[in-house]
XYZ file of C-alpha atoms in Angstrom:
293
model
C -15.104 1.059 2.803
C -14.463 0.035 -0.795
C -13.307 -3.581 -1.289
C -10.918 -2.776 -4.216
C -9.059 -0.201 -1.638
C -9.139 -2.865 1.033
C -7.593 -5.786 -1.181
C -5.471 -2.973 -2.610
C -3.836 -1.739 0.970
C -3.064 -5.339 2.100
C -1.959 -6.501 -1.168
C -0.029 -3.513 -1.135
C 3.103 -4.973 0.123
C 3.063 -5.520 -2.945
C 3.105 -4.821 -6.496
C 6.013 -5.364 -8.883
C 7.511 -3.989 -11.679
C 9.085 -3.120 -14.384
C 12.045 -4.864 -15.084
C 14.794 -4.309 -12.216
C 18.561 -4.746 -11.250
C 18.066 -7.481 -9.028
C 15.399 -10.620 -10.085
C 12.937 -10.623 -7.443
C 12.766 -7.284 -6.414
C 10.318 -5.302 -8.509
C 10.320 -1.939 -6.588
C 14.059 -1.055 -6.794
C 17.277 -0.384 -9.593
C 19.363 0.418 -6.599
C 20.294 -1.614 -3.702
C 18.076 -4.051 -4.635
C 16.443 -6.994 -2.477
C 16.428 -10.762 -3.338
C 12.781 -11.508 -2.597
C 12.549 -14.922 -4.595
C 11.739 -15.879 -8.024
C 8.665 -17.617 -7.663
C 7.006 -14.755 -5.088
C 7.790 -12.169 -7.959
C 6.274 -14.391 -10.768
C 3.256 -14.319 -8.498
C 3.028 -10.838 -8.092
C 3.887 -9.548 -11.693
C 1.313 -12.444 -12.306
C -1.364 -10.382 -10.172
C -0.567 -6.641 -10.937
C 0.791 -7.024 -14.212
C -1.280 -9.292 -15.936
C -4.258 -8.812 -14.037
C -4.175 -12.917 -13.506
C -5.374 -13.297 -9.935
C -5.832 -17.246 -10.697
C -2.192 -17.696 -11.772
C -0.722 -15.763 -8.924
C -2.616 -17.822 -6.744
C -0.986 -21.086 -8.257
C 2.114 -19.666 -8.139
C 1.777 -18.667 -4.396
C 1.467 -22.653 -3.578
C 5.299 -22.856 -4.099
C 6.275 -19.762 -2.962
C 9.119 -19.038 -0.789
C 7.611 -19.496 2.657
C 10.476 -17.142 4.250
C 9.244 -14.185 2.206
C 6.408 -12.234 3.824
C 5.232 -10.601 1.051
C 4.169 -14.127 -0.543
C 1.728 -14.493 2.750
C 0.592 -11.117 2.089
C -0.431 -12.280 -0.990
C -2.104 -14.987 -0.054
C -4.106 -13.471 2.460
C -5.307 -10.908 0.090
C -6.409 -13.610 -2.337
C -8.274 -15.146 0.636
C -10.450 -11.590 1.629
C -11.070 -11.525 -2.532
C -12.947 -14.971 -1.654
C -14.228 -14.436 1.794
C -12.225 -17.305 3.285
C -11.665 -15.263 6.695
C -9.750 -18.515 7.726
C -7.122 -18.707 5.363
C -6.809 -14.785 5.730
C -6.671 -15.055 9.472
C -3.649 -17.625 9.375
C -1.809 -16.207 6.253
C -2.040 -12.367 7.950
C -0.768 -14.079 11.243
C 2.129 -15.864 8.538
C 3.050 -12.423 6.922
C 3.950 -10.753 10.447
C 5.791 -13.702 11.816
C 7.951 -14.083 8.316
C 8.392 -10.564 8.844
C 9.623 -10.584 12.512
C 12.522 -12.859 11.389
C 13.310 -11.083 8.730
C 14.362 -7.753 10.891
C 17.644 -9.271 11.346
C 18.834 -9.168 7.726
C 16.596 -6.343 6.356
C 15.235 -4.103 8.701
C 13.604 -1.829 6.607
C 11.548 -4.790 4.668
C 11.108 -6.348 7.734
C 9.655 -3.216 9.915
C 7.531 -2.565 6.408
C 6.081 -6.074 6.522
C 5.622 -6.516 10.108
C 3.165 -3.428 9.787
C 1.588 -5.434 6.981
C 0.760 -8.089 9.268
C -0.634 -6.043 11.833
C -2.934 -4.364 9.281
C -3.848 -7.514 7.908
C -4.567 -8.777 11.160
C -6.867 -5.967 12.173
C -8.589 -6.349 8.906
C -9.422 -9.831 9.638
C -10.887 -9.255 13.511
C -12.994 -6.446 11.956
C -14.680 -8.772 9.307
C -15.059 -11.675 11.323
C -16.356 -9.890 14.619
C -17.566 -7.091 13.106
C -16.779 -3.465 13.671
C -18.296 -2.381 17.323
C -16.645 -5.642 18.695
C -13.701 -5.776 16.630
C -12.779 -2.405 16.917
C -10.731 -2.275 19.840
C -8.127 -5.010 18.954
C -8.227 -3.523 15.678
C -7.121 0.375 16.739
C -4.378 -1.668 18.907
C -3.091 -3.543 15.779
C -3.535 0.353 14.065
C -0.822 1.723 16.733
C 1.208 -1.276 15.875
C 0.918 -0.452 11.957
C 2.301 3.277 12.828
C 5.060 2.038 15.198
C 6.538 -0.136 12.562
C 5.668 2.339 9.603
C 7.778 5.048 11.326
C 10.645 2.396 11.876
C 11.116 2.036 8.719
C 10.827 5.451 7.448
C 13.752 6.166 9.492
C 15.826 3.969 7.681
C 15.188 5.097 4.217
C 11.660 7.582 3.727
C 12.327 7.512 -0.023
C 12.154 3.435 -0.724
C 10.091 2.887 -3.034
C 8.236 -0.132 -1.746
C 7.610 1.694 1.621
C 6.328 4.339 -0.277
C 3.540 2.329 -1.906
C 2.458 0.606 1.443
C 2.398 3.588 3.727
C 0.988 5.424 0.325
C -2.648 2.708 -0.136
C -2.636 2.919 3.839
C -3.106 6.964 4.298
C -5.403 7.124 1.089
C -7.441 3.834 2.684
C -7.527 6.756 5.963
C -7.905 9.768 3.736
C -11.049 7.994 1.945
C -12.997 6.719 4.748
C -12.551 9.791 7.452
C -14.017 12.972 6.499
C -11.843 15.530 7.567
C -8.854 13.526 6.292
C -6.770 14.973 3.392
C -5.961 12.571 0.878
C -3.459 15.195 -1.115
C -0.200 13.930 0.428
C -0.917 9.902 -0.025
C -1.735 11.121 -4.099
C 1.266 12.583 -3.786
C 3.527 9.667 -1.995
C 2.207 7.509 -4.727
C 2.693 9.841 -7.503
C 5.921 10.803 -6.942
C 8.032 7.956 -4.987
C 6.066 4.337 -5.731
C 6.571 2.041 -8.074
C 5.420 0.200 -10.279
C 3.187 2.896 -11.698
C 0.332 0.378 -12.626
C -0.015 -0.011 -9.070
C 0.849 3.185 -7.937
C -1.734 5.000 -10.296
C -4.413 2.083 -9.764
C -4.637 3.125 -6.023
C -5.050 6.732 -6.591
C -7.468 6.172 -9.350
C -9.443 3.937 -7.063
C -9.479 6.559 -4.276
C -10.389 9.396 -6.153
C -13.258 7.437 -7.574
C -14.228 6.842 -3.776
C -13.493 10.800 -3.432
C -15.923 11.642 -6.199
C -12.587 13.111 -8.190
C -13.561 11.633 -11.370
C -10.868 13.943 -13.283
C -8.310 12.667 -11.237
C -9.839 9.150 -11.395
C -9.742 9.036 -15.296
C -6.027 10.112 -15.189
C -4.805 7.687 -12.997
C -6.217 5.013 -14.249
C -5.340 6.150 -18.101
C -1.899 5.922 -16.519
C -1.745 2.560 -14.866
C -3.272 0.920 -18.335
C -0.406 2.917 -20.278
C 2.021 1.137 -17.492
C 0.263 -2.066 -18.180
C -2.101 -2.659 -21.224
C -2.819 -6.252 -20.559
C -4.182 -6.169 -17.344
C -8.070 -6.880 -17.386
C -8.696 -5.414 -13.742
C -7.674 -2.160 -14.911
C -10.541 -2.222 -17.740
C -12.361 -3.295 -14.812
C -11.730 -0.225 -13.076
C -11.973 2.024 -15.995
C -15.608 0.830 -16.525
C -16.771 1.515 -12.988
C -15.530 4.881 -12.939
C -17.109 5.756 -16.350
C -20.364 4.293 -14.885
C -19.822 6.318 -11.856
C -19.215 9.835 -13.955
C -22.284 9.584 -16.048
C -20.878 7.871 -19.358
C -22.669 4.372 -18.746
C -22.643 3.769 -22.636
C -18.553 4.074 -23.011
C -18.219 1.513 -20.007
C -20.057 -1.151 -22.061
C -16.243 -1.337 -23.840
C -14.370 -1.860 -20.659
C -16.431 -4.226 -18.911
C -15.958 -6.640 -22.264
C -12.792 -6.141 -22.055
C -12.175 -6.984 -18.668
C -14.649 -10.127 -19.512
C -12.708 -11.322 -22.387
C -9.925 -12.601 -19.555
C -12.315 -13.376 -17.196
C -10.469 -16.769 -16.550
C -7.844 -14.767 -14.577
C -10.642 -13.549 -11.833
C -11.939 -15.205 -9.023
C -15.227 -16.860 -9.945
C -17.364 -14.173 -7.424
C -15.018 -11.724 -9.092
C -15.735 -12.516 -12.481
C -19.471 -13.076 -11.466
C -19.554 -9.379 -10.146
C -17.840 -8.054 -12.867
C -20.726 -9.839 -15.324
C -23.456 -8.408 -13.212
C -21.897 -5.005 -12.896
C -21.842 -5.424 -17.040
C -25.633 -6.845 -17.385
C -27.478 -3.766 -15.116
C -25.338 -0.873 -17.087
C -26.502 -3.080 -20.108
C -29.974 -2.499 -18.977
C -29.815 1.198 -18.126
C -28.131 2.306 -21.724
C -30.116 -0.367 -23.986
C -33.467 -0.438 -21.768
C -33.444 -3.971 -21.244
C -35.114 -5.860 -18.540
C -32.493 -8.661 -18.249
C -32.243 -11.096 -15.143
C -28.742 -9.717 -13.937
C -28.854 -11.672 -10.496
C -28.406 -15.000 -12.239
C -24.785 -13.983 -13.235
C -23.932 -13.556 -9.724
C -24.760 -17.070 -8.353
């Protein structure tokens, strides 16, 4: 299962736009939700910029009622393997959500599902897949339940939309038979923001071997959002991926020239992804496997 999908699903809660009606609520322009100052700094810090450091920071003084904020976090924590912190923050999205129901029932259904993804995420990497599996097809049914609550309230909300959208391509790219058509179309046509929107289906038609479809996508979330270095990121892996090794070169350096705003293993990976396509186009022989320590 690709990592980038994975951080992209349970980030997904997530993402956050262009400017809107209401501060705080980056999906909608009508009927608009409240969800706090600093949580959308955070996120518009993350998808936007491409700053995963700075959302991070801003997360510490996020508001601790908002679930989305603890989605965050948790996300952050799988992007450094600290199964802990993702463990307790997944468990902290859910419960925000549960209490939420009350006053927004559509959010809070969303969210609740979040959790229970989240959740199952974290069993599966800490206990691994033939013992975690059973708890994690529970916390699956749970995802569904909640999905489909929601839906009834409003199937066109945008920030439903992009969830249950990065969920059914996450299923679409990892079971054969599934099709992925309808989530490329859920995120096409009804998500926002677009640079998140687009990055997830260029990401899974990348993992789909759609490299047409890959190219446009992400052409479309770097039109959205031009200063983001993870989208470079992306751009160079699928240009390695298609063939065109020597065009990635571009993308990876500029991904690198912010790479204050990764994660150190992030930025590590992203060097050593850089120094082996290096080595292919310019027959070099250089030690890559330094730049990952």
């Amino acid at each position: 299962m690709s990592k980038p999908l994975i951080v992209g699903s349970m980030a997904i809660a997530l993402s956050l736009g262009a400017s809107s009606a209401w501060a705080g609520d980056p999906f909608r322009t009508s009927d608009p939700r409240s969800i706090g100052d600093q949580t959308e700094a955070a996120f518009r810090a993350m998808f936007e910029q491409g700053n995963y450091v700075e959302a991070g920071r801003l997360l510490e003084s996020a508001e601790a009622d908002e679930p989305m904020a603890h989605a965050m976090v948790a996300s952050l924590a799988y992007l450094e393997e600290d199964w802990s912190t993702m463990g307790s923050r997944a468990t902290l999205t859910r419960e925000a959500a549960e209490a939420l129901v009350e006053t927004d029932p559509l959010r809070g259904n969303l969210y609740i599902a979040v959790g229970h993804f989240m959740e199952g995420a974290h069993v599966i990497m800490t206990q691994g897949t033939l013992r975690g599996s059973p708890t994690a097809l529970m916390k699956l049914q749970r995802v569904f339940s909640h999905i489909n609550a929601a839906e009834a309230i409003d199937a066109t909300d945008p920030e439903l939309n992009l969830v249950k959208g990065f969920m059914d391509l996450m299923i679409a790219v990892n079971l054969p038979f599934a099709d992925p058509e309808e989530a490329i179309s859920r995120l096409d046509n009804y998500a926002a923001p677009p640079y998140v929107a687009q990055r997830g289906i260029a990401v899974a038609c990348r993992d789909l071997d759609d490299y047409g479809c890959a190219t446009s996508a992400i052409d479309r979330a770097i039109a959205a959002a031009p200063n983001n270095p993870d989208l470079y990121y992306l751009k160079a892996q699928i240009l390695v991926q298609q063939g065109d090794e020597a065009a990635s070169l571009e993308f990876f350096d500029m991904a690198l020239e912010r790479r204050d705003y990764f994660p150190t293993a992030l930025g590590n990976q992203i060097a050593w992804e850089r120094c082996r396509t290096n080595n292919r186009v310019n027959d070099r022989n250089q030690n890559c496997n330094r730049l990952r320590r």
